[in-house]
Amino acid sequence: MTMLKKAFDFYINSSIHVSLAVVALALVTGFSLSIKLDVYFLIFLFCSSVSGYNFVKYASVAGLHHRSLARSLRSIQVFSVMCGLGMIFTGLVLRWETLLTCAILALFTLFYAVPLFLLKRNLRSIAGIKVFVIALVWAGTTVVLPVVENGLELYWDVYIIALQRFLIVLTLMIPFEIRDLAYDTMALHTLPQVMGIKKVKLLGVSLLVIGFLLEYTIDDFKIQQIVILCIVLLILGFLITLSRKRQPKYYASFIVEAVPIFWVILLSIAEDLIA
């Protein structure tokens, strides 16, 4: 049991779970726009997500305490380096437009953790914008990147899906924001700090309703995808309403972040049944 717990903790703490959620949302975009995503692109997406997330979470710790790193953190470091190499190798076969777009998104990730030159503060510490930066990067990564890699132009459906994804990811962050109320300084002005827990939950549900209605503005919408989207958003809304400051350890980091994975599984099953 101890080994299983250690393996599960590594799965969560090394950002494997959240990176699979990123890949899942990219696959959701593929289903929505009827585009096929190359396996090298998906591996690139996974590896870059692991590297990016672990850089944000552990770079400062590794820099200050390199010699006294815990064994688990050393393992995460090694895994991150391996994913960084995987990102480089798979990136060699991607379109240059994809790499350019990825570089722009990577700058947001970099300055999320590293202070901006003029402001001398990172994006994470600027009051009120943390979740919006994360939602923007996720929308760009899981919607714009797959479109660019497939050599498509940005058109109406892409913009709508990107906006929808932005709203859904923003809502996905609410359980994390509520969980972190005990740790975030008031200077951050997070949504729960500004609005309170009840109002931020209401905001989250409202954003999910808007995200669902946006599906009907897509030119090439499919009934089965609308039904599945409804199921997924109902589950996410339910998880938001259950969010508390004191929540189970893996509630946000595993259960909530599993929603995108569940979403793409449902779409895959529906696709197989129709085929």
XYZ file of N, CA and C in Angstrom:
825
model
N 0.826 -1.211 0.000
C 0.000 0.000 0.000
C 0.861 1.262 0.000
N 1.971 1.211 0.777
C 2.876 2.358 0.832
C 3.476 2.644 -0.535
N 3.874 1.594 -1.256
C 4.440 1.769 -2.593
C 3.412 2.356 -3.547
N 2.165 1.885 -3.433
C 1.097 2.416 -4.285
C 0.861 3.892 -3.998
N 0.882 4.270 -2.724
C 0.682 5.667 -2.353
C 1.824 6.531 -2.874
N 3.051 6.024 -2.761
C 4.203 6.771 -3.272
C 4.097 6.950 -4.788
N 3.673 5.887 -5.471
C 3.520 5.958 -6.929
C 2.430 6.959 -7.299
N 1.335 6.936 -6.541
C 0.234 7.862 -6.817
C 0.658 9.307 -6.529
N 1.363 9.503 -5.426
C 1.857 10.847 -5.103
C 2.800 11.355 -6.194
N 3.645 10.468 -6.698
C 4.550 10.862 -7.787
C 3.740 11.223 -9.034
N 2.706 10.441 -9.307
C 1.818 10.697 -10.452
C 1.206 12.090 -10.378
N 0.793 12.493 -9.176
C 0.199 13.820 -8.984
C 1.270 14.901 -8.937
N 2.270 14.706 -8.083
C 3.265 15.753 -7.831
C 4.195 16.012 -9.009
N 4.382 15.022 -9.869
C 5.253 15.210 -11.037
C 4.502 15.799 -12.221
N 3.235 16.152 -12.010
C 2.394 16.807 -13.026
C 1.983 15.885 -14.172
N 2.063 14.572 -13.969
C 1.606 13.648 -15.007
C 0.096 13.784 -15.204
N -0.627 13.856 -14.089
C -2.093 13.910 -14.163
C -2.568 15.177 -14.869
N -2.040 16.316 -14.469
C -2.472 17.576 -15.085
C -2.054 17.629 -16.554
N -0.914 17.039 -16.891
C -0.458 17.028 -18.285
C -1.339 16.131 -19.147
N -1.810 15.025 -18.571
C -2.767 14.179 -19.290
C -4.074 14.932 -19.509
N -4.444 15.791 -18.557
C -5.642 16.614 -18.719
C -5.470 17.602 -19.874
N -4.273 18.150 -20.014
C -3.982 19.056 -21.132
C -4.107 18.312 -22.461
N -3.500 17.123 -22.542
C -3.587 16.302 -23.757
C -5.038 15.945 -24.045
N -5.794 15.630 -22.998
C -7.206 15.272 -23.169
C -7.987 16.422 -23.775
N -7.746 17.640 -23.315
C -8.467 18.795 -23.857
C -8.072 19.072 -25.307
N -6.821 18.806 -25.655
C -6.404 18.933 -27.050
C -7.152 17.922 -27.917
N -7.324 16.708 -27.402
C -8.077 15.679 -28.128
C -9.549 16.057 -28.242
N -10.093 16.714 -27.215
C -11.463 17.217 -27.283
C -11.591 18.210 -28.440
N -10.587 19.064 -28.588
C -10.569 20.009 -29.719
C -10.555 19.263 -31.045
N -9.777 18.176 -31.093
C -9.733 17.366 -32.303
C -11.106 16.818 -32.658
N -11.833 16.319 -31.658
C -13.189 15.830 -31.894
C -14.110 16.963 -32.342
N -13.998 18.115 -31.699
C -14.891 19.242 -31.993
C -14.701 19.780 -33.405
N -13.450 19.820 -33.856
C -13.141 20.402 -35.166
C -12.881 19.348 -36.235
N -13.065 18.081 -35.866
C -12.846 16.963 -36.804
C -11.448 16.978 -37.404
N -10.461 17.158 -36.547
C -9.063 17.113 -36.996
C -8.342 16.004 -36.231
N -7.408 15.364 -36.886
C -6.647 14.276 -36.264
C -5.324 14.820 -35.753
N -5.012 14.503 -34.514
C -3.781 14.991 -33.902
C -2.705 13.921 -33.966
N -1.564 14.321 -34.486
C -0.434 13.403 -34.640
C 0.099 12.984 -33.279
N 0.567 11.740 -33.187
C 1.060 11.219 -31.913
C 2.272 12.001 -31.418
N 3.113 12.467 -32.349
C 4.282 13.255 -31.944
C 3.848 14.580 -31.327
N 2.794 15.164 -31.864
C 2.269 16.405 -31.308
C 1.740 16.172 -29.894
N 1.035 15.069 -29.685
C 0.482 14.761 -28.369
C 1.582 14.502 -27.345
N 2.644 13.801 -27.784
C 3.788 13.564 -26.885
C 4.466 14.893 -26.552
N 4.616 15.744 -27.556
C 5.190 17.076 -27.349
C 4.363 17.865 -26.340
N 3.047 17.795 -26.488
C 2.143 18.516 -25.592
C 2.285 18.010 -24.161
N 2.338 16.689 -24.018
C 2.490 16.094 -22.687
C 3.825 16.487 -22.059
N 4.898 16.324 -22.804
C 6.237 16.596 -22.267
C 6.420 18.074 -21.925
N 5.923 18.949 -22.789
C 6.060 20.382 -22.523
C 5.214 20.802 -21.326
N 4.057 20.146 -21.145
C 3.205 20.464 -19.989
C 3.876 20.036 -18.690
N 4.465 18.837 -18.684
C 5.191 18.362 -17.496
C 6.334 19.314 -17.171
N 7.121 19.656 -18.192
C 8.275 20.541 -17.984
C 7.834 21.907 -17.476
N 6.790 22.459 -18.105
C 6.307 23.784 -17.720
C 5.754 23.818 -16.314
N 4.907 22.863 -15.985
C 4.300 22.833 -14.660
C 5.339 22.595 -13.572
N 6.264 21.683 -13.811
C 7.274 21.395 -12.791
C 8.261 22.538 -12.634
N 8.496 23.273 -13.718
C 9.342 24.461 -13.617
C 8.685 25.490 -12.698
N 7.392 25.719 -12.919
C 6.660 26.695 -12.109
C 6.619 26.262 -10.645
N 6.387 24.962 -10.411
C 6.219 24.471 -9.042
C 7.526 24.298 -8.277
N 8.615 23.866 -8.975
C 9.799 23.403 -8.250
C 11.096 24.133 -8.573
N 11.096 25.035 -9.552
C 12.362 25.667 -9.963
C 13.025 26.414 -8.807
N 12.234 27.215 -8.082
C 12.818 27.997 -6.992
C 13.328 27.095 -5.869
N 12.600 26.014 -5.602
C 13.020 25.076 -4.552
C 14.316 24.394 -4.940
N 14.377 23.952 -6.204
C 15.575 23.257 -6.672
C 16.784 24.173 -6.665
N 16.559 25.435 -7.002
C 17.668 26.373 -7.048
C 18.240 26.678 -5.680
N 17.358 26.738 -4.670
C 17.809 27.108 -3.340
C 18.330 25.926 -2.534
N 17.797 24.739 -2.809
C 18.122 23.594 -1.967
C 18.586 22.398 -2.799
N 19.380 22.671 -3.789
C 19.764 21.617 -4.717
C 20.394 20.418 -4.011
N 21.262 20.672 -3.036
C 21.983 19.572 -2.387
C 21.126 18.828 -1.368
N 20.060 19.460 -0.935
C 19.242 18.822 0.096
C 17.860 18.436 -0.417
N 17.770 18.248 -1.716
C 16.478 17.861 -2.279
C 16.044 16.509 -1.747
N 14.780 16.416 -1.425
C 14.227 15.126 -1.027
C 14.299 14.180 -2.208
N 14.319 12.892 -1.914
C 14.432 11.887 -2.970
C 13.291 12.009 -3.972
N 12.094 12.278 -3.476
C 10.941 12.395 -4.377
C 11.097 13.580 -5.319
N 11.640 14.683 -4.794
C 11.837 15.862 -5.623
C 12.946 15.636 -6.635
N 13.964 14.890 -6.254
C 15.019 14.534 -7.212
C 14.431 13.697 -8.347
N 13.548 12.765 -7.995
C 12.900 11.929 -9.015
C 12.080 12.780 -9.969
N 11.405 13.781 -9.422
C 10.611 14.685 -10.254
C 11.525 15.495 -11.164
N 12.669 15.908 -10.626
C 13.653 16.629 -11.439
C 14.107 15.787 -12.630
N 14.492 14.544 -12.340
C 14.960 13.645 -13.402
C 13.861 13.423 -14.428
N 12.651 13.182 -13.949
C 11.518 12.973 -14.853
C 11.270 14.210 -15.710
N 11.394 15.395 -15.116
C 11.190 16.645 -15.849
C 12.236 16.826 -16.941
N 13.473 16.467 -16.618
C 14.551 16.557 -17.617
C 14.273 15.602 -18.782
N 13.839 14.386 -18.461
C 13.503 13.420 -19.510
C 12.376 13.943 -20.393
N 11.377 14.566 -19.764
C 10.266 15.136 -20.541
C 10.746 16.326 -21.367
N 11.696 17.080 -20.811
C 12.262 18.194 -21.579
C 12.953 17.705 -22.835
N 13.691 16.593 -22.715
C 14.345 15.998 -23.891
C 13.300 15.480 -24.875
N 12.237 14.856 -24.339
C 11.153 14.380 -25.197
C 10.492 15.521 -25.939
N 10.340 16.657 -25.256
C 9.761 17.845 -25.889
C 10.635 18.328 -27.046
N 11.949 18.327 -26.834
C 12.874 18.790 -27.876
C 12.841 17.862 -29.084
N 12.922 16.550 -28.847
C 12.960 15.588 -29.951
C 11.664 15.586 -30.758
N 10.524 15.592 -30.068
C 9.246 15.594 -30.802
C 8.998 16.952 -31.446
N 9.535 18.005 -30.835
C 9.361 19.330 -31.423
C 10.043 19.481 -32.770
N 11.059 18.649 -33.021
C 11.790 18.736 -34.291
C 10.930 18.375 -35.494
N 9.839 17.622 -35.277
C 9.005 17.198 -36.410
C 7.738 18.031 -36.525
N 7.580 19.038 -35.663
C 6.381 19.873 -35.716
C 6.579 21.066 -36.648
N 5.486 21.672 -37.049
C 5.523 22.854 -37.915
C 6.153 24.023 -37.153
N 6.855 24.885 -37.889
C 7.498 26.014 -37.224
C 6.453 26.963 -36.639
N 5.278 27.037 -37.279
C 4.208 27.889 -36.751
C 3.752 27.397 -35.374
N 3.736 26.070 -35.220
C 3.353 25.484 -33.933
C 4.374 25.846 -32.863
N 5.656 25.721 -33.209
C 6.719 26.030 -32.258
C 6.722 27.512 -31.888
N 6.421 28.366 -32.863
C 6.362 29.808 -32.582
C 5.215 30.116 -31.627
N 4.055 29.530 -31.894
C 2.897 29.728 -31.012
C 3.189 29.192 -29.626
N 3.829 28.032 -29.580
C 4.190 27.420 -28.299
C 5.174 28.304 -27.534
N 6.098 28.936 -28.253
C 7.081 29.811 -27.613
C 6.402 31.015 -26.959
N 5.386 31.542 -27.626
C 4.635 32.677 -27.062
C 3.915 32.256 -25.781
N 3.277 31.077 -25.835
C 2.600 30.560 -24.648
C 3.602 30.244 -23.533
N 4.791 29.777 -23.934
C 5.835 29.450 -22.948
C 6.307 30.697 -22.208
N 6.266 31.843 -22.881
C 6.665 33.094 -22.223
C 5.721 33.424 -21.074
N 4.429 33.183 -21.296
C 3.464 33.398 -20.211
C 3.799 32.479 -19.031
N 4.133 31.218 -19.350
C 4.491 30.263 -18.296
C 5.760 30.700 -17.579
N 6.745 31.175 -18.352
C 8.009 31.623 -17.759
C 7.783 32.787 -16.806
N 7.048 33.794 -17.289
C 6.849 34.984 -16.465
C 5.787 34.782 -15.387
N 5.120 33.625 -15.428
C 4.227 33.266 -14.329
C 5.053 32.952 -13.078
N 6.269 32.438 -13.310
C 7.138 32.058 -12.189
C 8.312 33.009 -11.995
N 8.797 33.618 -13.091
C 9.977 34.480 -13.039
C 9.531 35.941 -13.118
N 10.114 36.826 -12.304
C 9.709 38.239 -12.314
C 9.880 38.892 -13.681
N 8.885 39.705 -14.072
C 8.992 40.500 -15.292
C 10.051 41.576 -15.094
N 10.726 41.943 -16.178
C 11.862 42.850 -16.086
C 11.483 44.212 -15.495
N 10.410 44.817 -15.994
C 10.039 46.160 -15.578
C 9.312 46.166 -14.234
N 8.387 45.213 -14.067
C 7.590 45.188 -12.843
C 8.318 44.559 -11.669
N 9.339 43.760 -11.968
C 10.092 43.029 -10.950
C 9.174 42.115 -10.118
N 8.103 41.664 -10.737
C 7.158 40.729 -10.103
C 6.735 39.723 -11.163
N 6.439 38.496 -10.728
C 5.939 37.529 -11.700
C 4.430 37.677 -11.852
N 3.886 37.061 -12.902
C 2.462 37.203 -13.176
C 1.606 36.612 -12.065
N 2.126 35.578 -11.405
C 1.377 34.927 -10.344
C 1.137 35.864 -9.166
N 2.049 36.799 -8.946
C 1.947 37.677 -7.782
C 1.171 38.962 -8.061
N 0.804 39.198 -9.331
C 0.032 40.398 -9.663
C -1.423 40.164 -9.287
N -1.978 41.063 -8.538
C -3.309 40.880 -7.956
C -4.370 40.596 -9.020
N -5.102 39.507 -8.809
C -6.308 39.230 -9.565
C -6.166 38.585 -10.924
N -4.936 38.317 -11.395
C -4.823 37.822 -12.773
C -4.351 36.378 -12.880
N -4.029 35.742 -11.744
C -3.424 34.405 -11.783
C -4.254 33.403 -12.584
N -5.528 33.250 -12.238
C -6.359 32.234 -12.900
C -6.606 32.585 -14.370
N -6.620 33.879 -14.684
C -6.862 34.287 -16.063
C -5.665 33.953 -16.953
N -4.459 34.077 -16.400
C -3.249 33.694 -17.141
C -3.261 32.195 -17.412
N -3.594 31.408 -16.381
C -3.632 29.954 -16.529
C -4.674 29.549 -17.568
N -5.867 30.139 -17.488
C -6.935 29.811 -18.437
C -6.551 30.197 -19.857
N -5.871 31.332 -20.010
C -5.430 31.779 -21.333
C -4.420 30.808 -21.930
N -3.444 30.380 -21.122
C -2.423 29.448 -21.606
C -3.055 28.102 -21.969
N -3.966 27.604 -21.135
C -4.628 26.331 -21.427
C -5.458 26.421 -22.702
N -6.177 27.518 -22.878
C -6.994 27.676 -24.094
C -6.102 27.722 -25.326
N -4.996 28.469 -25.237
C -4.075 28.539 -26.362
C -3.424 27.205 -26.661
N -3.048 26.490 -25.602
C -2.357 25.210 -25.759
C -3.273 24.123 -26.313
N -4.510 24.073 -25.823
C -5.400 22.954 -26.169
C -6.335 23.243 -27.339
N -6.391 24.485 -27.774
C -7.252 24.818 -28.923
C -6.435 25.371 -30.093
N -5.672 26.425 -29.833
C -4.935 27.084 -30.916
C -3.809 26.205 -31.445
N -3.024 25.586 -30.547
C -1.899 24.753 -30.994
C -2.334 23.604 -31.911
N -3.383 22.825 -31.562
C -3.808 21.751 -32.475
C -4.233 22.270 -33.843
N -4.873 23.431 -33.865
C -5.310 24.022 -35.136
C -4.117 24.437 -35.969
N -3.160 25.112 -35.339
C -1.958 25.572 -36.052
C -1.153 24.385 -36.565
N -1.020 23.336 -35.745
C -0.245 22.155 -36.148
C -0.874 21.451 -37.340
N -2.195 21.559 -37.479
C -2.869 20.953 -38.619
C -2.928 21.881 -39.833
N -2.240 23.011 -39.744
C -2.153 23.924 -40.876
C -3.450 24.628 -41.214
N -4.347 24.757 -40.243
C -5.639 25.399 -40.477
C -5.584 26.874 -40.105
N -6.458 27.646 -40.740
C -6.596 29.050 -40.386
C -7.483 29.160 -39.145
N -7.315 30.250 -38.398
C -8.200 30.511 -37.263
C -9.517 31.057 -37.804
N -10.593 30.327 -37.585
C -11.903 30.750 -38.090
C -12.907 30.759 -36.946
N -14.182 31.045 -37.257
C -15.206 31.264 -36.250
C -15.266 30.170 -35.187
N -15.352 28.919 -35.616
C -15.477 27.812 -34.664
C -14.292 27.743 -33.707
N -13.110 28.045 -34.217
C -11.901 28.000 -33.379
C -11.977 29.071 -32.289
N -12.392 30.276 -32.675
C -12.506 31.357 -31.696
C -13.533 31.014 -30.619
N -14.666 30.450 -31.038
C -15.720 30.109 -30.081
C -15.247 29.005 -29.130
N -14.598 27.973 -29.672
C -14.111 26.872 -28.834
C -13.017 27.367 -27.884
N -12.167 28.284 -28.365
C -11.117 28.851 -27.501
C -11.737 29.642 -26.350
N -12.773 30.428 -26.651
C -13.460 31.186 -25.604
C -14.148 30.234 -24.626
N -14.797 29.219 -25.174
C -15.462 28.210 -24.341
C -14.449 27.508 -23.440
N -13.301 27.144 -24.003
C -12.261 26.460 -23.233
C -11.719 27.371 -22.129
N -11.547 28.653 -22.451
C -11.077 29.623 -21.466
C -12.020 29.665 -20.260
N -13.327 29.708 -20.531
C -14.321 29.778 -19.459
C -14.342 28.488 -18.636
N -14.227 27.348 -19.313
C -14.261 26.063 -18.609
C -13.035 25.896 -17.723
N -11.858 26.249 -18.235
C -10.634 26.137 -17.433
C -10.670 27.119 -16.263
N -11.194 28.308 -16.521
C -11.343 29.290 -15.448
C -12.201 28.715 -14.317
N -13.273 28.032 -14.703
C -14.146 27.400 -13.719
C -13.449 26.229 -13.037
N -12.669 25.500 -13.811
C -11.920 24.354 -13.274
C -10.969 24.774 -12.168
N -10.520 26.029 -12.228
C -9.563 26.533 -11.247
C -10.209 26.907 -9.918
N -11.529 27.069 -9.900
C -12.199 27.553 -8.692
C -11.983 26.650 -7.479
N -12.121 25.312 -7.608
C -11.832 24.460 -6.437
C -10.408 24.631 -5.909
N -9.451 24.882 -6.795
C -8.070 25.116 -6.366
C -7.959 26.443 -5.618
N -8.651 27.469 -6.151
C -8.621 28.781 -5.512
C -9.252 28.735 -4.123
N -10.341 27.980 -3.998
C -10.999 27.834 -2.693
C -10.089 27.069 -1.732
N -9.459 25.997 -2.230
C -8.541 25.212 -1.406
C -7.385 26.055 -0.884
N -6.897 26.978 -1.733
C -5.699 27.743 -1.393
C -5.995 29.000 -0.581
N -7.259 29.212 -0.203
C -7.610 30.392 0.588
C -6.782 30.494 1.869
N -6.484 29.340 2.444
C -5.730 29.330 3.701
C -4.260 29.699 3.513
N -3.780 29.652 2.263
C -2.351 29.870 2.009
C -2.066 31.146 1.220
N -3.007 31.592 0.385
C -2.788 32.780 -0.445
C -2.846 34.057 0.399
N -1.909 34.962 0.143
C -1.948 36.254 0.829
C -3.087 37.091 0.256
N -3.643 37.963 1.054
C -4.762 38.801 0.614
C -4.368 39.732 -0.526
N -3.057 39.981 -0.675
C -2.581 40.870 -1.741
C -2.827 40.273 -3.125
N -3.034 38.950 -3.197
C -3.249 38.315 -4.499
C -4.630 38.623 -5.077
N -5.587 38.938 -4.211
C -6.958 39.242 -4.658
C -7.514 38.128 -5.552
N -7.417 36.891 -5.072
C -7.988 35.784 -5.845
C -9.507 35.908 -5.861
N -10.149 35.191 -6.773
C -11.606 35.305 -6.903
C -12.344 34.990 -5.597
N -12.006 33.900 -4.880
C -12.700 33.635 -3.612
C -12.453 34.720 -2.561
N -11.247 35.325 -2.583
C -10.953 36.395 -1.629
C -11.801 37.626 -1.912
N -11.971 37.937 -3.190
C -12.707 39.136 -3.587
C -14.209 38.934 -3.473
N -14.694 37.766 -3.928
C -16.131 37.534 -4.033
C -16.716 36.739 -2.869
N -15.887 35.974 -2.196
C -16.393 35.050 -1.199
C -16.686 33.698 -1.843
N -16.740 32.649 -1.033
C -16.870 31.295 -1.560
C -18.204 31.074 -2.267
N -19.302 31.513 -1.659
C -20.618 31.282 -2.256
C -20.762 31.976 -3.604
N -20.325 33.224 -3.677
C -20.468 33.982 -4.922
C -19.548 33.457 -6.019
N -18.357 32.989 -5.641
C -17.444 32.485 -6.659
C -17.944 31.151 -7.214
N -18.626 30.375 -6.375
C -19.248 29.150 -6.872
C -20.364 29.480 -7.859
N -21.158 30.502 -7.525
C -22.235 30.945 -8.430
C -21.654 31.450 -9.739
N -20.531 32.163 -9.656
C -19.845 32.625 -10.864
C -19.410 31.443 -11.709
N -18.846 30.425 -11.064
C -18.384 29.245 -11.783
C -19.508 28.554 -12.526
N -20.629 28.356 -11.857
C -21.784 27.719 -12.505
C -22.288 28.578 -13.659
N -22.296 29.894 -13.484
C -22.742 30.809 -14.540
C -21.828 30.719 -15.762
N -20.521 30.633 -15.526
C -19.565 30.508 -16.635
C -19.759 29.189 -17.380
N -20.113 28.135 -16.644
C -20.362 26.847 -17.288
C -21.605 26.917 -18.175
N -22.631 27.632 -17.716
C -23.848 27.810 -18.522
C -23.520 28.570 -19.802
N -22.725 29.624 -19.674
C -22.309 30.391 -20.858
C -21.498 29.510 -21.799
N -20.583 28.724 -21.220
C -19.773 27.822 -22.031
C -20.611 26.816 -22.777
N -21.664 26.323 -22.127
C -22.563 25.371 -22.784
C -23.337 26.039 -23.917
N -23.847 27.236 -23.685
C -24.620 27.948 -24.708
C -23.755 28.305 -25.917
N -22.468 28.538 -25.671
C -21.561 28.854 -26.782
C -21.482 27.713 -27.788
N -21.737 26.480 -27.327
C -21.672 25.317 -28.215
C -22.661 25.457 -29.374
N -23.780 26.135 -29.120
C -24.814 26.287 -30.144
C -24.459 27.347 -31.191
N -23.407 28.130 -30.929
C -22.971 29.137 -31.903
C -21.914 28.585 -32.846
N -21.467 27.345 -32.587
C -20.490 26.714 -33.476
C -21.194 26.273 -34.757
N -20.614 26.588 -35.887
C -21.241 26.269 -37.176
C -21.424 24.771 -37.365
N -20.409 23.991 -36.963
C -20.435 22.546 -37.218
C -20.597 21.769 -35.909
N -21.627 22.122 -35.124
C -21.809 21.418 -33.856
C -22.491 20.069 -34.083
N -22.196 19.130 -33.188
C -22.732 17.770 -33.305
C -23.542 17.444 -32.050
N -24.706 16.806 -32.239
C -25.623 16.541 -31.139
C -24.953 15.720 -30.035
N -24.216 14.648 -30.422
C -23.606 13.792 -29.397
C -22.579 14.551 -28.577
N -21.895 15.510 -29.209
C -20.911 16.302 -28.475
C -21.587 17.272 -27.516
N -22.752 17.780 -27.905
C -23.506 18.671 -27.015
C -23.988 17.911 -25.786
N -24.485 16.689 -25.995
C -24.955 15.864 -24.877
C -23.814 15.559 -23.919
N -22.666 15.184 -24.475
C -21.502 14.863 -23.640
C -20.999 16.111 -22.921
N -20.990 17.239 -23.612
C -20.576 18.497 -22.979
C -21.489 18.818 -21.799
N -22.782 18.606 -21.971
C -23.746 18.842 -20.892
C -23.429 17.972 -19.679
N -23.141 16.697 -19.914
C -22.801 15.775 -18.823
C -21.541 16.235 -18.098
N -20.523 16.581 -18.879
C -19.234 16.998 -18.305
C -19.390 18.270 -17.475
N -20.134 19.241 -17.998
C -20.294 20.505 -17.286
C -21.154 20.345 -16.036
N -22.122 19.432 -16.086
C -22.920 19.150 -14.892
C -22.036 18.549 -13.794
N -21.139 17.641 -14.186
C -20.208 17.034 -13.218
C -19.287 18.104 -12.638
N -18.750 18.955 -13.513
C -17.843 20.004 -13.054
C -18.579 20.985 -12.135
N -19.808 21.336 -12.500
C -20.603 22.220 -11.650
C -20.856 21.608 -10.283
N -21.125 20.319 -10.258
C -21.348 19.603 -8.993
C -20.083 19.616 -8.139
N -18.938 19.400 -8.766
C -17.663 19.404 -8.040
C -17.355 20.788 -7.468
N -17.748 21.822 -8.208
C -17.528 23.185 -7.728
C -18.377 23.457 -6.484
N -19.619 23.044 -6.534
C -20.510 23.288 -5.392
C -20.044 22.549 -4.140
N -19.341 21.443 -4.305
C -18.847 20.666 -3.163
C -17.510 21.190 -2.623
N -16.897 22.130 -3.337
C -15.572 22.626 -2.946
C -15.623 23.335 -1.595
N -14.629 23.079 -0.790
C -14.509 23.689 0.533
C -13.060 24.121 0.764
N -12.869 24.981 1.751
C -11.498 25.349 2.117
C -10.738 24.128 2.635
N -11.431 23.318 3.426
C -10.838 22.068 3.897
C -11.446 20.936 3.079
N -10.744 20.532 2.060
C -11.217 19.480 1.173
C -10.232 18.319 1.196
N -10.676 17.124 0.816
C -9.753 15.979 0.767
C -8.503 16.314 -0.045
N -7.410 15.709 0.329
C -6.102 16.035 -0.242
C -6.097 16.010 -1.766
N -6.730 15.004 -2.354
C -6.664 14.843 -3.804
C -7.925 15.323 -4.523
N -8.782 16.045 -3.814
C -10.054 16.466 -4.414
C -9.830 17.314 -5.664
N -9.064 18.389 -5.516
C -8.817 19.272 -6.657
C -7.766 18.690 -7.597
N -6.644 18.240 -7.008
C -5.495 17.827 -7.827
C -5.706 16.523 -8.583
N -6.692 15.720 -8.181
C -6.953 14.478 -8.908
C -8.375 14.418 -9.475
N -9.375 14.558 -8.606
C -10.760 14.389 -9.060
C -11.168 15.496 -10.030
N -10.959 16.750 -9.635
C -11.355 17.866 -10.504
C -10.556 17.851 -11.801
N -9.253 17.608 -11.702
C -8.416 17.615 -12.907
C -8.632 16.380 -13.779
N -9.394 15.402 -13.280
C -9.715 14.228 -14.096
C -10.886 14.498 -15.035
N -11.589 15.618 -14.843
C -12.766 15.922 -15.670
C -12.421 15.966 -17.166
N -11.341 16.648 -17.592
C -10.999 16.636 -19.021
C -10.719 15.229 -19.558
N -10.100 14.391 -18.735
C -9.802 13.012 -19.150
C -11.101 12.236 -19.332
N -12.026 12.411 -18.393
C -13.341 11.784 -18.485
C -14.069 12.272 -19.732
N -13.921 13.554 -20.046
C -14.564 14.167 -21.218
C -14.117 13.482 -22.503
N -12.817 13.334 -22.680
C -12.325 12.739 -23.927
C -12.646 11.252 -23.994
N -12.726 10.581 -22.852
C -13.121 9.165 -22.839
C -14.556 9.019 -23.343
N -15.454 9.885 -22.865
C -16.842 9.857 -23.319
C -16.943 10.113 -24.828
N -16.170 11.078 -25.301
C -16.178 11.376 -26.741
C -15.662 10.202 -27.563
N -14.634 9.529 -27.057
C -14.063 8.374 -27.753
C -15.077 7.231 -27.832
N -15.788 6.994 -26.723
C -16.806 5.935 -26.700
C -17.924 6.265 -27.675
N -18.375 7.532 -27.668
C -19.436 7.951 -28.573
C -19.017 7.805 -30.033
N -17.763 8.152 -30.296
C -17.236 8.048 -31.671
C -17.225 6.591 -32.126
N -16.816 5.687 -31.237
C -16.770 4.249 -31.582
C -18.166 3.699 -31.801
N -19.123 4.135 -30.997
C -20.500 3.632 -31.126
C -21.118 4.102 -32.438
N -20.833 5.342 -32.829
C -21.387 5.869 -34.080
C -20.734 5.208 -35.287
N -19.399 4.980 -35.162
C -18.678 4.329 -36.270
C -19.133 2.884 -36.417
